[in-house]
mmCIF file of C-alpha atoms and ligand atoms in Angstrom:
data_model
loop_
_atom_site.group_PDB
_atom_site.id
_atom_site.type_symbol
_atom_site.label_atom_id
_atom_site.label_comp_id
_atom_site.label_asym_id
_atom_site.label_seq_id
_atom_site.Cartn_x
_atom_site.Cartn_y
_atom_site.Cartn_z
ATOM 1 C CA UNK A 1 128.017 95.065 110.319
ATOM 2 C CA UNK A 2 125.782 93.795 107.536
ATOM 3 C CA UNK A 3 126.896 90.398 106.231
ATOM 4 C CA UNK A 4 123.760 88.953 104.634
ATOM 5 C CA UNK A 5 120.419 89.883 103.119
ATOM 6 C CA UNK A 6 117.735 87.259 103.799
ATOM 7 C CA UNK A 7 114.917 87.479 101.280
ATOM 8 C CA UNK A 8 111.311 86.462 101.714
ATOM 9 C CA UNK A 9 109.839 84.996 98.483
ATOM 10 C CA UNK A 10 106.105 85.549 97.984
ATOM 11 C CA UNK A 11 105.303 89.245 97.702
ATOM 12 C CA UNK A 12 108.962 90.283 98.131
ATOM 13 C CA UNK A 13 111.041 88.704 95.359
ATOM 14 C CA UNK A 14 107.943 88.791 93.146
ATOM 15 C CA UNK A 15 104.212 89.585 93.309
ATOM 16 C CA UNK A 16 103.267 85.911 93.304
ATOM 17 C CA UNK A 17 100.064 85.811 95.325
ATOM 18 C CA UNK A 18 97.136 87.420 93.427
ATOM 19 C CA UNK A 19 97.999 86.321 89.875
ATOM 20 C CA UNK A 20 100.111 83.276 90.751
ATOM 21 C CA UNK A 21 99.150 81.170 93.777
ATOM 22 C CA UNK A 22 95.523 82.407 93.865
ATOM 23 C CA UNK A 23 94.953 81.606 90.187
ATOM 24 C CA UNK A 24 96.649 78.218 90.589
ATOM 25 C CA UNK A 25 94.477 77.365 93.644
ATOM 26 C CA UNK A 26 91.325 78.239 91.649
ATOM 27 C CA UNK A 27 92.453 76.075 88.699
ATOM 28 C CA UNK A 28 93.128 73.210 91.138
ATOM 29 C CA UNK A 29 89.601 73.553 92.608
ATOM 30 C CA UNK A 30 88.182 73.462 89.089
ATOM 31 C CA UNK A 31 90.219 70.414 88.026
ATOM 32 C CA UNK A 32 89.048 68.438 91.061
ATOM 33 C CA UNK A 33 85.427 69.379 90.312
ATOM 34 C CA UNK A 34 85.058 71.587 93.384
ATOM 35 C CA UNK A 35 82.834 74.688 93.134
ATOM 36 C CA UNK A 36 85.188 76.760 95.355
ATOM 37 C CA UNK A 37 86.845 79.898 93.968
ATOM 38 C CA UNK A 38 88.937 82.473 95.843
ATOM 39 C CA UNK A 39 88.264 86.083 94.805
ATOM 40 C CA UNK A 40 91.068 88.643 94.944
ATOM 41 C CA UNK A 41 89.559 90.041 98.152
ATOM 42 C CA UNK A 42 88.926 86.668 99.833
ATOM 43 C CA UNK A 43 92.458 85.514 99.055
ATOM 44 C CA UNK A 44 93.790 88.683 100.691
ATOM 45 C CA UNK A 45 91.892 87.786 103.865
ATOM 46 C CA UNK A 46 93.185 84.202 103.696
ATOM 47 C CA UNK A 47 96.806 85.376 103.533
ATOM 48 C CA UNK A 48 96.572 85.872 107.299
ATOM 49 C CA UNK A 49 97.032 82.070 107.320
ATOM 50 C CA UNK A 50 100.554 81.257 106.118
ATOM 51 C CA UNK A 51 101.182 78.094 104.118
ATOM 52 C CA UNK A 52 99.006 77.010 101.207
ATOM 53 C CA UNK A 53 97.915 73.713 102.790
ATOM 54 C CA UNK A 54 97.103 75.416 106.088
ATOM 55 C CA UNK A 55 95.154 78.107 104.146
ATOM 56 C CA UNK A 56 93.089 75.397 102.439
ATOM 57 C CA UNK A 57 92.307 73.670 105.743
ATOM 58 C CA UNK A 58 91.297 76.992 107.286
ATOM 59 C CA UNK A 59 88.975 77.808 104.374
ATOM 60 C CA UNK A 60 87.386 74.341 104.471
ATOM 61 C CA UNK A 61 86.039 75.098 107.952
ATOM 62 C CA UNK A 62 83.358 77.261 106.306
ATOM 63 C CA UNK A 63 82.823 75.241 103.076
ATOM 64 C CA UNK A 64 79.695 73.176 102.478
ATOM 65 C CA UNK A 65 81.491 70.739 100.132
ATOM 66 C CA UNK A 66 84.395 70.043 102.492
ATOM 67 C CA UNK A 67 84.532 66.468 103.870
ATOM 68 C CA UNK A 68 83.447 66.405 107.513
ATOM 69 C CA UNK A 69 86.149 63.915 108.660
ATOM 70 C CA UNK A 70 89.512 65.407 109.607
ATOM 71 C CA UNK A 71 91.603 62.735 107.774
ATOM 72 C CA UNK A 72 89.672 63.228 104.527
ATOM 73 C CA UNK A 73 89.984 66.992 104.793
ATOM 74 C CA UNK A 74 93.720 66.710 105.283
ATOM 75 C CA UNK A 75 94.048 64.322 102.337
ATOM 76 C CA UNK A 76 92.034 66.690 100.124
ATOM 77 C CA UNK A 77 94.113 69.692 101.258
ATOM 78 C CA UNK A 78 97.332 67.792 100.472
ATOM 79 C CA UNK A 79 96.048 66.741 97.031
ATOM 80 C CA UNK A 80 94.858 70.254 96.187
ATOM 81 C CA UNK A 81 98.106 71.758 97.422
ATOM 82 C CA UNK A 82 100.314 69.466 95.316
ATOM 83 C CA UNK A 83 98.160 70.095 92.245
ATOM 84 C CA UNK A 84 98.219 73.857 92.903
ATOM 85 C CA UNK A 85 102.014 73.819 93.106
ATOM 86 C CA UNK A 86 102.279 72.001 89.746
ATOM 87 C CA UNK A 87 99.894 74.510 88.135
ATOM 88 C CA UNK A 88 101.837 77.388 89.743
ATOM 89 C CA UNK A 89 105.136 76.034 88.398
ATOM 90 C CA UNK A 90 103.671 75.870 84.867
ATOM 91 C CA UNK A 91 102.319 79.392 85.191
ATOM 92 C CA UNK A 92 105.692 80.722 86.334
ATOM 93 C CA UNK A 93 107.575 78.756 83.644
ATOM 94 C CA UNK A 94 105.397 80.437 81.016
ATOM 95 C CA UNK A 95 106.857 83.750 82.215
ATOM 96 C CA UNK A 96 103.779 84.843 84.120
ATOM 97 C CA UNK A 97 105.641 86.349 87.107
ATOM 98 C CA UNK A 98 108.691 88.629 87.029
ATOM 99 C CA UNK A 99 110.976 89.677 89.891
ATOM 100 C CA UNK A 100 109.994 92.992 91.495
ATOM 101 C CA UNK A 101 111.871 96.118 90.357
ATOM 102 C CA UNK A 102 115.315 96.397 91.961
ATOM 103 C CA UNK A 103 115.560 92.810 93.222
ATOM 104 C CA UNK A 104 118.074 91.714 90.606
ATOM 105 C CA UNK A 105 120.041 94.969 91.027
ATOM 106 C CA UNK A 106 120.334 94.474 94.793
ATOM 107 C CA UNK A 107 121.269 90.778 94.410
ATOM 108 C CA UNK A 108 124.043 91.828 92.018
ATOM 109 C CA UNK A 109 125.218 94.660 94.319
ATOM 110 C CA UNK A 110 125.460 92.196 97.207
ATOM 111 C CA UNK A 111 127.356 89.632 95.149
ATOM 112 C CA UNK A 112 129.850 92.303 94.028
ATOM 113 C CA UNK A 113 130.359 93.524 97.620
ATOM 114 C CA UNK A 114 130.660 90.086 99.245
ATOM 115 C CA UNK A 115 127.363 90.387 101.123
ATOM 116 C CA UNK A 116 125.665 86.975 101.133
ATOM 117 C CA UNK A 117 122.107 86.533 99.827
ATOM 118 C CA UNK A 118 119.804 83.944 101.409
ATOM 119 C CA UNK A 119 116.138 82.952 101.430
ATOM 120 C CA UNK A 120 113.722 82.384 104.338
ATOM 121 C CA UNK A 121 110.168 81.638 103.246
ATOM 122 C CA UNK A 122 107.084 79.653 104.161
ATOM 123 C CA UNK A 123 106.515 78.702 100.544
ATOM 124 C CA UNK A 124 107.185 75.167 99.240
ATOM 125 C CA UNK A 125 110.705 74.606 97.924
ATOM 126 C CA UNK A 126 109.355 73.602 94.472
ATOM 127 C CA UNK A 127 107.787 77.066 94.214
ATOM 128 C CA UNK A 128 111.095 78.800 94.996
ATOM 129 C CA UNK A 129 112.761 76.696 92.315
ATOM 130 C CA UNK A 130 110.038 77.440 89.739
ATOM 131 C CA UNK A 131 110.255 81.188 90.327
ATOM 132 C CA UNK A 132 114.029 81.550 90.501
ATOM 133 C CA UNK A 133 114.937 79.080 87.749
ATOM 134 C CA UNK A 134 112.800 81.162 85.424
ATOM 135 C CA UNK A 135 114.060 84.539 86.713
ATOM 136 C CA UNK A 136 117.760 83.778 87.364
ATOM 137 C CA UNK A 137 118.439 80.640 85.316
ATOM 138 C CA UNK A 138 119.004 76.984 86.210
ATOM 139 C CA UNK A 139 122.011 77.728 88.443
ATOM 140 C CA UNK A 140 120.103 80.214 90.638
ATOM 141 C CA UNK A 141 121.004 78.337 93.844
ATOM 142 C CA UNK A 142 124.648 79.321 93.434
ATOM 143 C CA UNK A 143 123.650 82.921 94.170
ATOM 144 C CA UNK A 144 122.392 82.051 97.670
ATOM 145 C CA UNK A 145 124.303 81.042 100.770
ATOM 146 C CA UNK A 146 121.209 79.409 102.301
ATOM 147 C CA UNK A 147 117.704 78.562 101.103
ATOM 148 C CA UNK A 148 115.125 77.763 103.801
ATOM 149 C CA UNK A 149 111.603 76.885 102.630
ATOM 150 C CA UNK A 150 108.510 75.167 104.018
ATOM 151 C CA UNK A 151 110.005 71.672 104.059
ATOM 152 C CA UNK A 152 113.012 72.762 106.162
ATOM 153 C CA UNK A 153 110.962 75.061 108.428
ATOM 154 C CA UNK A 154 107.579 73.392 108.960
ATOM 155 C CA UNK A 155 106.581 75.917 111.653
ATOM 156 C CA UNK A 156 105.580 78.772 109.377
ATOM 157 C CA UNK A 157 105.817 82.538 109.768
ATOM 158 C CA UNK A 158 105.142 84.360 112.083
ATOM 159 C CA UNK A 159 107.197 81.623 113.779
ATOM 160 C CA UNK A 160 110.887 82.692 113.615
ATOM 161 C CA UNK A 161 112.101 79.201 112.648
ATOM 162 C CA UNK A 162 112.856 79.956 108.957
ATOM 163 C CA UNK A 163 114.995 82.972 109.954
ATOM 164 C CA UNK A 164 116.719 81.094 112.774
ATOM 165 C CA UNK A 165 117.620 78.260 110.402
ATOM 166 C CA UNK A 166 118.845 80.669 107.709
ATOM 167 C CA UNK A 167 121.134 82.451 110.209
ATOM 168 C CA UNK A 168 122.445 79.096 111.461
ATOM 169 C CA UNK A 169 123.133 77.901 107.910
ATOM 170 C CA UNK A 170 125.013 81.143 107.195
ATOM 171 C CA UNK A 171 126.865 80.871 110.541
ATOM 172 C CA UNK A 172 125.895 84.491 111.255
ATOM 173 C CA UNK A 173 124.258 86.196 114.223
ATOM 174 C CA UNK A 174 120.753 87.503 113.439
ATOM 175 C CA UNK A 175 121.946 91.089 113.997
ATOM 176 C CA UNK A 176 124.526 90.644 111.191
ATOM 177 C CA UNK A 177 121.691 89.985 108.745
ATOM 178 C CA UNK A 178 118.868 92.027 107.245
ATOM 179 C CA UNK A 179 115.518 90.542 106.207
ATOM 180 C CA UNK A 180 113.510 91.849 103.269
ATOM 181 C CA UNK A 181 109.817 91.163 103.741
ATOM 182 C CA UNK A 182 106.361 92.233 102.583
ATOM 183 C CA UNK A 183 103.877 90.937 105.173
ATOM 184 C CA UNK A 184 103.112 91.497 108.871
ATOM 185 C CA UNK A 185 103.648 87.760 109.518
ATOM 186 C CA UNK A 186 107.036 87.952 107.785
ATOM 187 C CA UNK A 187 108.105 91.007 109.800
ATOM 188 C CA UNK A 188 106.988 89.282 113.004
ATOM 189 C CA UNK A 189 109.029 86.175 112.100
ATOM 190 C CA UNK A 190 112.207 88.123 111.340
ATOM 191 C CA UNK A 191 112.004 90.423 114.362
ATOM 192 C CA UNK A 192 111.263 87.484 116.683
ATOM 193 C CA UNK A 193 114.479 85.918 115.381
ATOM 194 C CA UNK A 194 116.368 89.179 116.036
ATOM 195 C CA UNK A 195 116.855 90.025 112.345
ATOM 196 C CA UNK A 196 116.211 93.707 111.410
ATOM 197 C CA UNK A 197 113.726 94.121 108.538
ATOM 198 C CA UNK A 198 113.285 96.235 105.432
ATOM 199 C CA UNK A 199 109.709 96.056 104.125
ATOM 200 C CA UNK A 200 108.947 96.403 100.425
ATOM 201 C CA UNK A 201 105.174 96.825 100.383
ATOM 202 C CA UNK A 202 103.313 94.323 98.215
ATOM 203 C CA UNK A 203 99.839 94.629 96.704
ATOM 204 C CA UNK A 204 98.076 92.730 99.482
ATOM 205 C CA UNK A 205 99.831 94.506 102.380
ATOM 206 C CA UNK A 206 100.008 98.030 100.942
ATOM 207 C CA UNK A 207 98.256 99.562 103.977
ATOM 208 C CA UNK A 208 99.735 97.446 106.795
ATOM 209 C CA UNK A 209 101.496 99.272 109.675
ATOM 210 C CA UNK A 210 104.775 97.289 110.093
ATOM 211 C CA UNK A 211 105.705 98.685 113.512
ATOM 212 C CA UNK A 212 109.231 97.610 114.430
ATOM 213 C CA UNK A 213 110.554 97.449 110.856
ATOM 214 C CA UNK A 214 113.883 99.199 110.234
ATOM 215 C CA UNK A 215 112.472 100.799 107.080
ATOM 216 C CA UNK A 216 109.352 100.508 104.939
ATOM 217 C CA UNK A 217 109.253 101.415 101.251
ATOM 218 C CA UNK A 218 107.105 100.787 98.176
ATOM 219 C CA UNK A 219 109.710 99.428 95.727
ATOM 220 C CA UNK A 220 113.503 99.050 95.932
ATOM 221 C CA UNK A 221 113.762 101.064 92.705
ATOM 222 C CA UNK A 222 111.103 103.620 93.683
ATOM 223 C CA UNK A 223 110.897 103.891 97.486
ATOM 224 C CA UNK A 224 107.775 106.105 97.368
ATOM 225 C CA UNK A 225 106.370 106.312 100.892
ATOM 226 C CA UNK A 226 109.720 105.555 102.554
ATOM 227 C CA UNK A 227 109.383 105.392 106.344
ATOM 228 C CA UNK A 228 112.414 104.927 108.577
ATOM 229 C CA UNK A 229 112.356 103.629 112.157
ATOM 230 C CA UNK A 230 112.594 106.477 114.722
ATOM 231 C CA UNK A 231 116.036 105.130 115.756
ATOM 232 C CA UNK A 232 117.411 106.110 112.337
ATOM 233 C CA UNK A 233 118.584 109.617 111.607
ATOM 234 C CA UNK A 234 119.198 111.115 108.192
ATOM 235 C CA UNK A 235 117.074 111.771 105.169
ATOM 236 C CA UNK A 236 114.405 109.512 103.836
ATOM 237 C CA UNK A 237 114.521 110.904 100.306
ATOM 238 C CA UNK A 238 116.513 108.046 98.733
ATOM 239 C CA UNK A 239 115.794 107.648 95.016
ATOM 240 C CA UNK A 240 116.466 103.918 95.219
ATOM 241 C CA UNK A 241 117.260 101.493 98.035
ATOM 242 C CA UNK A 242 120.835 100.389 97.434
ATOM 243 C CA UNK A 243 123.343 98.413 99.479
ATOM 244 C CA UNK A 244 125.017 101.621 100.714
ATOM 245 C CA UNK A 245 121.743 102.876 102.236
ATOM 246 C CA UNK A 246 120.988 99.479 103.764
ATOM 247 C CA UNK A 247 124.437 99.254 105.343
ATOM 248 C CA UNK A 248 124.117 102.730 106.867
ATOM 249 C CA UNK A 249 120.613 102.112 108.247
ATOM 250 C CA UNK A 250 121.543 98.647 109.506
ATOM 251 C CA UNK A 251 124.578 99.992 111.394
ATOM 252 C CA UNK A 252 122.478 102.691 113.101
ATOM 253 C CA UNK A 253 119.656 100.285 113.850
ATOM 254 C CA UNK A 254 121.982 97.737 115.439
ATOM 255 C CA UNK A 255 123.820 100.513 117.315
ATOM 256 C CA UNK A 256 120.537 101.737 118.769
ATOM 257 C CA UNK A 257 119.762 98.167 119.917
ATOM 258 C CA UNK A 258 116.511 98.290 117.985
ATOM 259 C CA UNK A 259 116.356 94.683 116.778
ATOM 260 C CA UNK A 260 114.469 92.533 119.236
ATOM 261 C CA UNK A 261 116.198 89.903 121.328
ATOM 262 C CA UNK A 262 116.004 86.565 119.512
ATOM 263 C CA UNK A 263 113.492 84.123 120.946
ATOM 264 C CA UNK A 264 114.281 80.445 121.485
ATOM 265 C CA UNK A 265 112.938 77.865 119.026
HETATM 266 C C1 XBP B 301 103.850 83.070 101.572
HETATM 267 C C2 XBP B 301 102.960 81.972 101.969
HETATM 268 C C3 XBP B 301 102.809 80.778 101.110
HETATM 269 C C4 XBP B 301 102.316 81.105 99.702
HETATM 270 C C5 XBP B 301 101.924 79.863 98.926
HETATM 271 O O1 XBP B 301 105.146 82.755 101.958
HETATM 272 O O2 XBP B 301 102.363 82.044 103.026
HETATM 273 O O3 XBP B 301 101.871 79.929 101.723
HETATM 274 O O4 XBP B 301 101.144 81.903 99.771
HETATM 275 O O5 XBP B 301 102.939 78.904 98.933
HETATM 276 P P1 XBP B 301 106.359 83.863 102.032
HETATM 277 P P2 XBP B 301 102.656 77.394 99.408
HETATM 278 O O6 XBP B 301 105.782 85.242 101.983
HETATM 279 O O7 XBP B 301 107.025 83.558 103.360
HETATM 280 O O8 XBP B 301 107.251 83.578 100.869
HETATM 281 O O9 XBP B 301 101.373 76.971 98.755
HETATM 282 O O10 XBP B 301 103.851 76.616 98.945
HETATM 283 O O11 XBP B 301 102.515 77.429 100.907
HETATM 284 MG MG1 MG B 302 105.919 87.314 101.705
#
């Protein structure tokens, strides 16, 4: 039985990457006098590396202006990352990034039905706060039974740690939960923790395959190319993804034993 929805943040709650984090990284490079800029396409490639600081360190491996010593590189990555997060928070506070269509509706449906909402993300906790304080108001935390971000789960997706910690905090078995994700690394993290996954495709992962997901759609409010796992029977012509549909799919998916066995952390 479905007891909790565990939401990813970047790309799932909101389209934060291209016009949020990427823009903020580029402004941070500029402010520190660095000639680096990440194009829309290059940033898409870099999303294979989860975690903003880790992404910076990865990119520095091929940058002429990066300091050669490891300690100085790490210090620069930490400085850039903190500055980027401050710029990102300002950008979000100005109203630059809205929740994706249907997110608020599904959060409200869950609250009304007693299904817990939670968060499992590799993003910094300050970024979750910036996004959700703007979108849901200053008391946004009260809507969530657990919030697991980068500081609580330092091993980032595709590592299952964030999902394992969220399930533990909710005192629920992974199979009683459903993850909502947008990226292959996110789907890998949730399935490795034994949590079934609904994918809402985001701009950067519009063409990804997502094998193993319970269902894959375009938007919660406009499912578009809805694809259900072969273990699920029934139509795939839903006009919107609502809690009723998720409960029915989740019950079938669990019954078919389709969620992977959780791995140890
Ligand atoms: C996405 C990420 C993050 C963000 C940037 O996380 O990998 O690194 O791109 O945030 P998710 P930080 O999809 O799990 O929400 O700079 O704070 O890492
Ligand atoms: Mg994501």
